[in-house]
Short mmCIF file of C-alpha atoms in Angstrom, two decimals:
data_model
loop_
_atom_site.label_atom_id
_atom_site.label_comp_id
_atom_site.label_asym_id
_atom_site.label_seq_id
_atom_site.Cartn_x
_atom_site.Cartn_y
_atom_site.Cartn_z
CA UNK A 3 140.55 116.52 201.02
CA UNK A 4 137.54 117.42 203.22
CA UNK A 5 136.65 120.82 202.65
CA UNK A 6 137.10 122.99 205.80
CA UNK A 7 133.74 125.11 207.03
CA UNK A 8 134.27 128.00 209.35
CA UNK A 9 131.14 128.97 211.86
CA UNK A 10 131.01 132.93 213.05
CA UNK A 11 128.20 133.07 215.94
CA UNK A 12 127.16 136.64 216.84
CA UNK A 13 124.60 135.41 219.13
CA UNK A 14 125.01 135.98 223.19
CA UNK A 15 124.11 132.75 224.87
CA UNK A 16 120.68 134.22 226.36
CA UNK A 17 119.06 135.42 223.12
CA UNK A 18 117.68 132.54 222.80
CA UNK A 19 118.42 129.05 220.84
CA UNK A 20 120.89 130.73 218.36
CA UNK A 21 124.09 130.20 219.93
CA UNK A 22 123.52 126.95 221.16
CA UNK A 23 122.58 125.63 217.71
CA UNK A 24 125.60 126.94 215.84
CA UNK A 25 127.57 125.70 218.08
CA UNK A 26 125.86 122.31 217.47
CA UNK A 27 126.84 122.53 214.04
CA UNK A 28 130.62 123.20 215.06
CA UNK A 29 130.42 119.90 217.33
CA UNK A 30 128.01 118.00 214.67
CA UNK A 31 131.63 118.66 212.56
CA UNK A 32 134.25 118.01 215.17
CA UNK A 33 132.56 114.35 215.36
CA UNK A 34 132.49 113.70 211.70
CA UNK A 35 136.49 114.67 211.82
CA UNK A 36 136.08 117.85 209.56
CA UNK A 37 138.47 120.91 209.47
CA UNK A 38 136.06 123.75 211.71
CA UNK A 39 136.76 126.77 212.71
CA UNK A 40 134.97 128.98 215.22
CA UNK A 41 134.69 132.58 215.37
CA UNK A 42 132.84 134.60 218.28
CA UNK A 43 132.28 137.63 216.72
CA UNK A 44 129.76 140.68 218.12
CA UNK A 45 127.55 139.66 220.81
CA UNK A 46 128.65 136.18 220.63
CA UNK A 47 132.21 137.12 222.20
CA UNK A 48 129.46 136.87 225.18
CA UNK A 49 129.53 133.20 225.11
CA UNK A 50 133.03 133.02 226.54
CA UNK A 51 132.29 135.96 229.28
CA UNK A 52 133.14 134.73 232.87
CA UNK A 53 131.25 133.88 235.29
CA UNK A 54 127.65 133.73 233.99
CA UNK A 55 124.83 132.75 235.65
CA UNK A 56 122.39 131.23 232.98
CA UNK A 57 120.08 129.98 236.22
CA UNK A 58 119.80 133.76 236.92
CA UNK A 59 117.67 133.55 234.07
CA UNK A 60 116.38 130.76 233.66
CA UNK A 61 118.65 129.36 231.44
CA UNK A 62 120.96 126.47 230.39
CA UNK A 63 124.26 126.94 230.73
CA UNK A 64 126.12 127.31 227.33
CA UNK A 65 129.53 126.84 229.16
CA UNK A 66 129.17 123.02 228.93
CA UNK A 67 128.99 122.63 226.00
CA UNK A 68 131.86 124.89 224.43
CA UNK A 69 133.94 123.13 226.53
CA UNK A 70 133.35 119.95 225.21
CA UNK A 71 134.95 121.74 221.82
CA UNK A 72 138.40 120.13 222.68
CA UNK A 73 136.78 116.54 223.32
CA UNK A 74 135.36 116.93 220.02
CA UNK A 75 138.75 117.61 217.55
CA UNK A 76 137.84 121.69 217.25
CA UNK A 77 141.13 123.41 218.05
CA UNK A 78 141.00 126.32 215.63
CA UNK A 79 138.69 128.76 217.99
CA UNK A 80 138.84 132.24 217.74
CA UNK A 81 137.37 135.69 219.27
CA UNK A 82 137.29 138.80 217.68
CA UNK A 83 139.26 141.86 219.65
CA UNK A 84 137.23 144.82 218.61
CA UNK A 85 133.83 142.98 219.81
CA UNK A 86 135.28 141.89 223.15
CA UNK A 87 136.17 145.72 223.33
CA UNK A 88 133.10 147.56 222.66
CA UNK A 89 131.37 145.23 224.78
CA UNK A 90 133.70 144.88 228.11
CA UNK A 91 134.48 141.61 227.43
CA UNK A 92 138.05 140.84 229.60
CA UNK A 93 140.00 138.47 227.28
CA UNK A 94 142.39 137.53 229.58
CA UNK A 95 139.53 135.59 231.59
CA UNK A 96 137.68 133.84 229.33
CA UNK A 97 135.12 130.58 229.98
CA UNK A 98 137.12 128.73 227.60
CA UNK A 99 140.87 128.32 227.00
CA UNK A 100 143.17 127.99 223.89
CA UNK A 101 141.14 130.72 222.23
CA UNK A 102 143.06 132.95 219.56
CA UNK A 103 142.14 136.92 219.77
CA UNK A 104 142.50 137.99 216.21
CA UNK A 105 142.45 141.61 215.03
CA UNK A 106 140.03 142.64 212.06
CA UNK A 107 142.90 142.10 209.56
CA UNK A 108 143.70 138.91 211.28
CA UNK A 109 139.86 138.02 210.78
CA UNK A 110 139.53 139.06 207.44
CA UNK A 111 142.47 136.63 206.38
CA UNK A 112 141.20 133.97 208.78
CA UNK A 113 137.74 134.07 206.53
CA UNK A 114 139.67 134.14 203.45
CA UNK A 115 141.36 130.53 204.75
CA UNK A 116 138.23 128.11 205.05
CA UNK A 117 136.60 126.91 202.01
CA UNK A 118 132.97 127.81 203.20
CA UNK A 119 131.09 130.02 205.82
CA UNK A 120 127.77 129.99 208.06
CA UNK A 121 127.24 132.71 210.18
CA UNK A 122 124.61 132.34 212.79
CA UNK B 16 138.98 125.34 194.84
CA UNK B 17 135.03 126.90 193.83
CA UNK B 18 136.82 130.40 192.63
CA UNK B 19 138.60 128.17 189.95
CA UNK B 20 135.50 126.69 188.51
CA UNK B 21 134.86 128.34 185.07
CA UNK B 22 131.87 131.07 184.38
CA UNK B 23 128.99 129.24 182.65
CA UNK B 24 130.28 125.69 184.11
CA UNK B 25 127.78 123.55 186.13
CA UNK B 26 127.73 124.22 190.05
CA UNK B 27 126.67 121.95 192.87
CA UNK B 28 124.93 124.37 195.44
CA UNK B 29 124.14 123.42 199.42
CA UNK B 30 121.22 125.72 200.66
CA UNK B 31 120.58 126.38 204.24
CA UNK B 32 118.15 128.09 205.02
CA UNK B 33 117.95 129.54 208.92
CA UNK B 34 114.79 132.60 208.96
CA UNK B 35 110.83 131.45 209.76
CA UNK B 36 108.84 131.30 206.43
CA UNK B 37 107.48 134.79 206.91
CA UNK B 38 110.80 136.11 206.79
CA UNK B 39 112.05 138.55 203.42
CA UNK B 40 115.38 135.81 203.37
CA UNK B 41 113.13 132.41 202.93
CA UNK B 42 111.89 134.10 199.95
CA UNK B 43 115.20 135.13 198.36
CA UNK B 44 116.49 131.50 199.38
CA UNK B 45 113.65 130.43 197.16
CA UNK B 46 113.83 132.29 194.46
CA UNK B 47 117.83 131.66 194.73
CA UNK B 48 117.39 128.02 194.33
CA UNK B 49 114.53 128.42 191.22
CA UNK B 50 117.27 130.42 189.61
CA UNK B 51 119.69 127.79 189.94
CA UNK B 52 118.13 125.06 188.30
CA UNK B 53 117.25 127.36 185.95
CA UNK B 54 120.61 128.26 185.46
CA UNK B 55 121.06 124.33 184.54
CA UNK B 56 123.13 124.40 187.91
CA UNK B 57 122.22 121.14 190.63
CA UNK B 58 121.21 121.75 193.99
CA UNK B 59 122.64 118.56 196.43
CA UNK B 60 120.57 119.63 199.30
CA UNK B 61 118.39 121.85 201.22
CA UNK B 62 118.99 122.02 204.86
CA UNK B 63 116.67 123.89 206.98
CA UNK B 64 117.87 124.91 210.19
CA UNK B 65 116.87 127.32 213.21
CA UNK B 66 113.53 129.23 212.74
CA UNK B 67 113.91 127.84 208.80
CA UNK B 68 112.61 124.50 210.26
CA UNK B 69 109.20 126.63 209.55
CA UNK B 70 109.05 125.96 206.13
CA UNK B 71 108.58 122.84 206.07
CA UNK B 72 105.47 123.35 208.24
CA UNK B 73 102.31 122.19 206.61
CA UNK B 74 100.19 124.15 209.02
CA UNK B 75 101.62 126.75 208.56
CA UNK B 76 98.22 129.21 207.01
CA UNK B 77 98.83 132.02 205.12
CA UNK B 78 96.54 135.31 204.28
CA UNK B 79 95.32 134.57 200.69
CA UNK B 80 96.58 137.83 198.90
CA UNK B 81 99.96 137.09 200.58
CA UNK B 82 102.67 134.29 199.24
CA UNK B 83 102.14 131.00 200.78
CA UNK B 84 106.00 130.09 201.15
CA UNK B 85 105.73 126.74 202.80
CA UNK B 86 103.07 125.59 200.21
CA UNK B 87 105.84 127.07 197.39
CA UNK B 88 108.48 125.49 198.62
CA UNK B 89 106.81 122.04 199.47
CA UNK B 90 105.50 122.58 195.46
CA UNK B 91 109.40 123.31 194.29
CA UNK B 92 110.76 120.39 195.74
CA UNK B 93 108.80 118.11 195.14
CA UNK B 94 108.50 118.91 191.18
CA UNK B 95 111.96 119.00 191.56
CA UNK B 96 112.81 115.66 193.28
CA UNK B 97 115.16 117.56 195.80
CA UNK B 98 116.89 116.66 198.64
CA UNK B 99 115.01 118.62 201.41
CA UNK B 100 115.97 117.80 205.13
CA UNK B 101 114.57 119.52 208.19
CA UNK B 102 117.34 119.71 210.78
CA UNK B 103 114.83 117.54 213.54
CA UNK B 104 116.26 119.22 216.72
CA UNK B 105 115.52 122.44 215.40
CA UNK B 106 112.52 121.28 214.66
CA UNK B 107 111.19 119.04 217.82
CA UNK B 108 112.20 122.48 219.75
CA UNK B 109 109.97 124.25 217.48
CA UNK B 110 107.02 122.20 217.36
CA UNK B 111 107.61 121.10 213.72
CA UNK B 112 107.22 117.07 213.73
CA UNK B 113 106.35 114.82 211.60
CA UNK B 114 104.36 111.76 212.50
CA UNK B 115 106.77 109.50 213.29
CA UNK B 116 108.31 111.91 215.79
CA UNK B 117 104.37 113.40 217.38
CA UNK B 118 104.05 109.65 217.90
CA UNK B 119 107.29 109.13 219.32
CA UNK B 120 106.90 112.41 221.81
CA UNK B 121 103.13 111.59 222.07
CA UNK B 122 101.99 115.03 220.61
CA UNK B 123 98.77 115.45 218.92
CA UNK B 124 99.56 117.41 215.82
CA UNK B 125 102.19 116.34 212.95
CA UNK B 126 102.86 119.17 210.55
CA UNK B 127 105.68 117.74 208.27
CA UNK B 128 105.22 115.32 205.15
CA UNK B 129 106.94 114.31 201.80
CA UNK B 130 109.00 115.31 200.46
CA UNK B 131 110.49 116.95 203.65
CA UNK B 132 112.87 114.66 205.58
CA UNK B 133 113.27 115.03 209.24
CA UNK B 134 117.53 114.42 210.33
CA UNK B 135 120.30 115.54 211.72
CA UNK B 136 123.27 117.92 211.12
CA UNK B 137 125.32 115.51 209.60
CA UNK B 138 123.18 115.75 206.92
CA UNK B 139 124.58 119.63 206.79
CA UNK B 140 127.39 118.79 206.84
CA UNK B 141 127.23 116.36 203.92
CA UNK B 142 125.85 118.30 201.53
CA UNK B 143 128.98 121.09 202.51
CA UNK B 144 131.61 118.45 201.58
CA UNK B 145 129.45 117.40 198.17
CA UNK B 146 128.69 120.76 196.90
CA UNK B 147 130.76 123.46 194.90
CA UNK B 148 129.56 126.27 197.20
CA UNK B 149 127.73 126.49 200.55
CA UNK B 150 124.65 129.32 199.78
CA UNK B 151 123.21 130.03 203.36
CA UNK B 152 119.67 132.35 203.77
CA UNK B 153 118.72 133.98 206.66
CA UNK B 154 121.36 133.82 209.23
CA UNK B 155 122.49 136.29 212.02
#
Protein backbone atom coordinates (compact mmCIF):
# COMPACT_ATOMS: atom_id res chain seq x y z
CA UNK A 1 0.00 0.00 0.00
CA UNK A 2 1.26 3.50 -0.94
CA UNK A 3 2.45 5.14 1.98
CA UNK A 4 0.37 8.28 2.82
CA UNK A 5 2.52 11.82 3.20
CA UNK A 6 0.87 14.66 5.01
CA UNK A 7 2.06 18.47 3.97
CA UNK A 8 1.65 21.31 6.94
CA UNK A 9 2.33 24.84 5.12
CA UNK A 10 2.81 27.73 7.60
CA UNK A 11 3.58 30.04 4.88
CA UNK A 12 0.96 33.09 3.96
CA UNK A 13 0.63 33.19 0.23
CA UNK A 14 2.67 36.65 -0.08
CA UNK A 15 5.88 35.63 1.72
CA UNK A 16 7.10 34.68 -1.09
CA UNK A 17 7.47 31.20 -3.18
CA UNK A 18 6.90 29.00 -0.03
CA UNK A 19 3.35 28.37 -0.13
CA UNK A 20 3.01 27.97 -3.61
CA UNK A 21 5.68 25.26 -3.74
CA UNK A 22 4.31 23.07 -0.98
CA UNK A 23 1.37 23.16 -2.33
CA UNK A 24 3.00 21.91 -5.58
CA UNK A 25 4.14 19.03 -3.78
CA UNK A 26 0.48 18.27 -2.46
CA UNK A 27 -0.76 18.44 -6.26
CA UNK A 28 2.65 16.74 -7.64
CA UNK A 29 0.89 13.77 -5.18
CA UNK A 30 -2.76 14.11 -5.95
CA UNK A 31 -1.62 13.29 -9.73
CA UNK A 32 0.49 10.34 -8.94
CA UNK A 33 -2.84 8.97 -6.93
CA UNK A 34 -1.11 9.04 -3.41
CA UNK A 35 -2.91 9.31 0.02
CA UNK A 36 -2.09 13.48 0.93
CA UNK A 37 -3.13 15.33 3.40
CA UNK A 38 -2.99 19.09 3.85
CA UNK A 39 -2.71 21.07 6.86
CA UNK A 40 -2.76 25.07 6.97
CA UNK A 41 -1.30 25.66 10.04
CA UNK A 42 0.09 29.36 11.43
CA UNK A 43 0.35 31.91 8.85
CA UNK A 44 -0.58 29.57 6.20
CA UNK A 45 -4.36 29.45 7.49
CA UNK A 46 -3.80 32.83 5.32
CA UNK A 47 -3.95 30.98 2.15
CA UNK A 48 -7.65 30.25 2.50
CA UNK A 49 -8.48 34.03 3.81
CA UNK A 50 -11.25 35.66 1.62
CA UNK A 51 -11.10 37.93 -0.61
CA UNK A 52 -7.41 38.64 -1.32
CA UNK A 53 -6.05 40.74 -3.65
CA UNK A 54 -2.59 39.22 -4.70
CA UNK A 55 -2.57 42.10 -7.71
CA UNK A 56 -2.59 44.58 -4.75
CA UNK A 57 0.76 43.41 -4.50
CA UNK A 58 1.96 42.39 -7.17
CA UNK A 59 1.29 39.00 -6.87
CA UNK A 60 -0.12 35.72 -8.31
CA UNK A 61 -3.01 34.61 -7.04
CA UNK A 62 -2.61 31.41 -4.87
CA UNK A 63 -6.47 30.88 -4.95
CA UNK A 64 -6.18 29.04 -8.31
CA UNK A 65 -4.39 26.79 -7.60
CA UNK A 66 -5.79 25.35 -4.16
CA UNK A 67 -8.75 25.04 -5.88
CA UNK A 68 -7.64 22.82 -8.34
CA UNK A 69 -6.97 20.44 -5.01
CA UNK A 70 -10.36 18.63 -5.70
CA UNK A 71 -9.52 18.14 -9.58
CA UNK A 72 -6.46 16.60 -8.40
CA UNK A 73 -7.83 13.49 -5.86
CA UNK A 74 -6.76 15.68 -2.45
CA UNK A 75 -9.86 15.51 -0.26
CA UNK A 76 -8.28 15.20 3.16
CA UNK A 77 -7.62 19.22 3.71
CA UNK A 78 -7.48 20.64 6.90
CA UNK A 79 -7.01 24.13 8.90
CA UNK A 80 -5.94 24.51 12.20
CA UNK A 81 -8.56 26.48 14.73
CA UNK A 82 -6.19 28.13 17.10
CA UNK A 83 -4.13 29.75 14.01
CA UNK A 84 -7.26 30.97 12.22
CA UNK A 85 -7.96 32.53 15.77
CA UNK A 86 -4.98 34.39 16.72
CA UNK A 87 -4.84 35.65 13.36
CA UNK A 88 -8.66 36.80 12.49
CA UNK A 89 -9.03 34.35 10.12
CA UNK A 90 -13.23 33.85 9.69
CA UNK A 91 -13.60 30.07 9.07
CA UNK A 92 -16.91 30.15 8.10
CA UNK A 93 -15.76 32.06 4.78
CA UNK A 94 -13.02 30.45 3.55
CA UNK A 95 -11.40 30.59 -0.31
CA UNK A 96 -11.77 26.99 -0.43
CA UNK A 97 -14.54 24.55 0.56
CA UNK A 98 -14.68 21.01 2.14
CA UNK A 99 -11.97 22.09 4.55
CA UNK A 100 -11.96 20.29 8.10
CA UNK A 101 -11.18 22.79 11.21
CA UNK A 102 -9.43 20.53 13.61
CA UNK A 103 -8.58 21.44 17.21
CA UNK A 104 -4.87 20.93 18.52
CA UNK A 105 -5.84 17.46 19.86
CA UNK A 106 -7.59 16.79 16.65
CA UNK A 107 -4.17 17.85 14.91
CA UNK A 108 -1.97 16.06 16.99
CA UNK A 109 -3.88 12.70 16.14
CA UNK A 110 -4.30 13.79 12.53
CA UNK A 111 -0.17 13.85 12.43
CA UNK A 112 -0.02 10.70 14.24
CA UNK A 113 -2.28 9.10 11.09
CA UNK A 114 0.05 9.66 7.93
CA UNK A 115 3.07 7.63 7.54
CA UNK A 116 5.41 10.69 6.79
CA UNK A 117 5.57 14.58 7.16
CA UNK A 118 7.03 17.80 5.29
CA UNK A 119 6.37 20.91 6.71
CA UNK A 120 7.04 23.91 4.61
CA UNK B 1 5.11 0.49 9.60
CA UNK B 2 8.99 2.40 10.17
CA UNK B 3 8.32 2.35 14.22
CA UNK B 4 8.29 -1.54 13.83
CA UNK B 5 11.61 -1.82 12.15
CA UNK B 6 14.14 -3.23 14.71
CA UNK B 7 17.09 -0.98 16.46
CA UNK B 8 20.38 -1.74 14.65
CA UNK B 9 18.36 -3.00 11.38
CA UNK B 10 19.19 -1.37 7.99
CA UNK B 11 17.05 1.86 7.07
CA UNK B 12 16.24 3.33 3.70
CA UNK B 13 16.31 7.22 4.32
CA UNK B 14 14.68 10.06 1.74
CA UNK B 15 16.46 13.48 2.41
CA UNK B 16 14.99 16.72 1.43
CA UNK B 17 16.60 19.29 1.90
CA UNK B 18 14.62 22.94 1.63
CA UNK B 19 17.31 25.96 3.35
CA UNK B 20 20.08 27.90 0.85
CA UNK B 21 23.60 26.35 1.39
CA UNK B 22 24.57 29.04 3.86
CA UNK B 23 21.95 28.00 6.04
CA UNK B 24 22.92 26.11 9.84
CA UNK B 25 20.11 23.14 8.45
CA UNK B 26 22.08 22.26 4.97
CA UNK B 27 24.85 21.49 7.21
CA UNK B 28 23.06 19.23 9.71
CA UNK B 29 21.28 17.61 6.53
CA UNK B 30 24.85 16.83 5.59
CA UNK B 31 26.29 15.67 8.30
CA UNK B 32 22.83 13.64 8.84
CA UNK B 33 23.28 11.80 5.67
CA UNK B 34 27.41 11.09 6.35
CA UNK B 35 26.13 9.56 9.53
CA UNK B 36 23.86 7.37 7.83
CA UNK B 37 25.97 5.60 5.60
CA UNK B 38 28.11 5.41 8.24
CA UNK B 39 25.65 3.87 10.22
CA UNK B 40 25.66 1.08 7.27
CA UNK B 41 22.05 2.60 6.66
CA UNK B 42 21.14 3.45 2.50
CA UNK B 43 20.10 6.69 1.46
CA UNK B 44 17.42 6.25 -1.83
CA UNK B 45 17.54 9.86 -2.61
CA UNK B 46 18.33 13.38 -2.04
CA UNK B 47 15.78 15.84 -3.10
CA UNK B 48 16.56 19.41 -2.97
CA UNK B 49 13.79 21.68 -2.93
CA UNK B 50 13.00 25.53 -2.27
CA UNK B 51 16.08 27.71 -1.42
CA UNK B 52 17.95 23.98 -1.03
CA UNK B 53 18.07 24.07 -4.89
CA UNK B 54 21.36 26.21 -3.78
CA UNK B 55 23.40 23.45 -3.10
CA UNK B 56 23.71 22.13 -5.96
CA UNK B 57 25.05 25.46 -7.27
CA UNK B 58 28.54 25.23 -8.61
CA UNK B 59 28.99 28.96 -8.44
CA UNK B 60 28.17 29.19 -5.56
CA UNK B 61 31.94 30.88 -3.84
CA UNK B 62 32.61 30.56 -0.48
CA UNK B 63 35.09 32.63 2.03
CA UNK B 64 38.10 30.24 2.38
CA UNK B 65 38.19 29.89 6.29
CA UNK B 66 34.43 29.14 6.01
CA UNK B 67 32.85 25.50 4.89
CA UNK B 68 32.30 25.29 1.27
CA UNK B 69 28.87 23.27 1.48
CA UNK B 70 28.05 22.99 -2.15
CA UNK B 71 31.66 21.83 -2.98
CA UNK B 72 31.03 19.14 0.22
CA UNK B 73 28.09 18.01 -0.84
CA UNK B 74 28.87 17.77 -4.69
CA UNK B 75 32.24 15.73 -3.08
CA UNK B 76 29.71 13.34 -0.82
CA UNK B 77 27.66 12.35 -3.52
CA UNK B 78 29.54 11.75 -5.87
CA UNK B 79 32.06 9.38 -3.76
CA UNK B 80 28.99 8.03 -2.79
CA UNK B 81 27.19 7.27 -6.12
CA UNK B 82 23.90 8.90 -4.71
CA UNK B 83 20.83 9.72 -6.05
CA UNK B 84 20.89 13.59 -5.95
CA UNK B 85 17.97 15.46 -7.80
CA UNK B 86 17.45 19.20 -7.88
CA UNK B 87 13.71 19.86 -7.86
CA UNK B 88 14.14 22.04 -11.56
CA UNK B 89 11.22 24.48 -10.87
CA UNK B 90 12.69 25.43 -7.77
CA UNK B 91 15.54 25.77 -9.40
CA UNK B 92 14.77 27.64 -12.97
CA UNK B 93 12.97 30.23 -10.39
CA UNK B 94 16.15 30.49 -8.64
CA UNK B 95 18.58 30.84 -11.28
CA UNK B 96 20.11 27.36 -10.68
CA UNK B 97 20.28 25.61 -14.33
CA UNK B 98 22.12 23.38 -15.74
CA UNK B 99 23.14 23.53 -19.36
CA UNK B 100 20.62 21.86 -20.91
CA UNK B 101 18.03 24.11 -19.30
CA UNK B 102 20.43 27.88 -19.78
CA UNK B 103 20.26 26.61 -23.35
CA UNK B 104 16.77 25.84 -23.37
CA UNK B 105 15.80 29.43 -21.57
CA UNK B 106 18.73 31.04 -23.51
CA UNK B 107 20.63 32.18 -20.29
CA UNK B 108 24.25 32.69 -20.25
CA UNK B 109 25.42 30.99 -17.12
CA UNK B 110 24.84 27.10 -16.17
CA UNK B 111 25.74 26.40 -12.58
CA UNK B 112 24.66 22.68 -12.13
CA UNK B 113 26.72 19.45 -13.19
CA UNK B 114 27.16 15.68 -12.29
CA UNK B 115 26.26 14.19 -10.29
CA UNK B 116 23.29 16.60 -9.62
CA UNK B 117 20.15 15.77 -11.64
CA UNK B 118 17.76 18.44 -12.59
CA UNK B 119 13.62 16.89 -12.26
CA UNK B 120 10.59 17.11 -10.98
CA UNK B 121 8.57 16.39 -7.78
CA UNK B 122 7.65 13.13 -8.70
CA UNK B 123 10.94 12.30 -8.11
CA UNK B 124 10.00 13.41 -4.25
CA UNK B 125 7.62 11.69 -4.16
CA UNK B 126 9.32 8.46 -5.23
CA UNK B 127 11.88 8.31 -3.04
CA UNK B 128 8.85 8.87 -0.02
CA UNK B 129 7.11 5.65 -1.20
CA UNK B 130 10.78 3.68 -1.47
CA UNK B 131 12.26 4.74 1.73
CA UNK B 132 11.77 3.58 5.48
CA UNK B 133 11.56 7.20 6.70
CA UNK B 134 11.19 10.63 5.08
CA UNK B 135 14.26 12.92 6.91
CA UNK B 136 13.45 16.58 5.75
CA UNK B 137 16.22 19.70 6.56
CA UNK B 138 15.43 23.06 6.61
CA UNK B 139 11.78 23.59 6.28
CA UNK B 140 9.37 26.28 7.72
Amino acid sequence: MAKSLLLISRQAPWSGPGAREALDIVLAGGAFDLPIGLLFLDDGVFQLSAGQNAKAVQQKDLSANLQALPMFGVDDLFLCADSAAERGVATDALALGEVKVLGAADIAALIDRYDQVITL
Amino acid sequence: MAAVLLIGSVMKFAIALFSAAHAPSSRRALLFAQAALAGGHEIVRLFFYQDGVYNACASVVTPQDEQDLPQQWRAFVSDNRLDGVVCIAAALRRGVLNEEEAQRYQRSAASVEAPWALSGLGQLHDAIQDADRLICFGGA
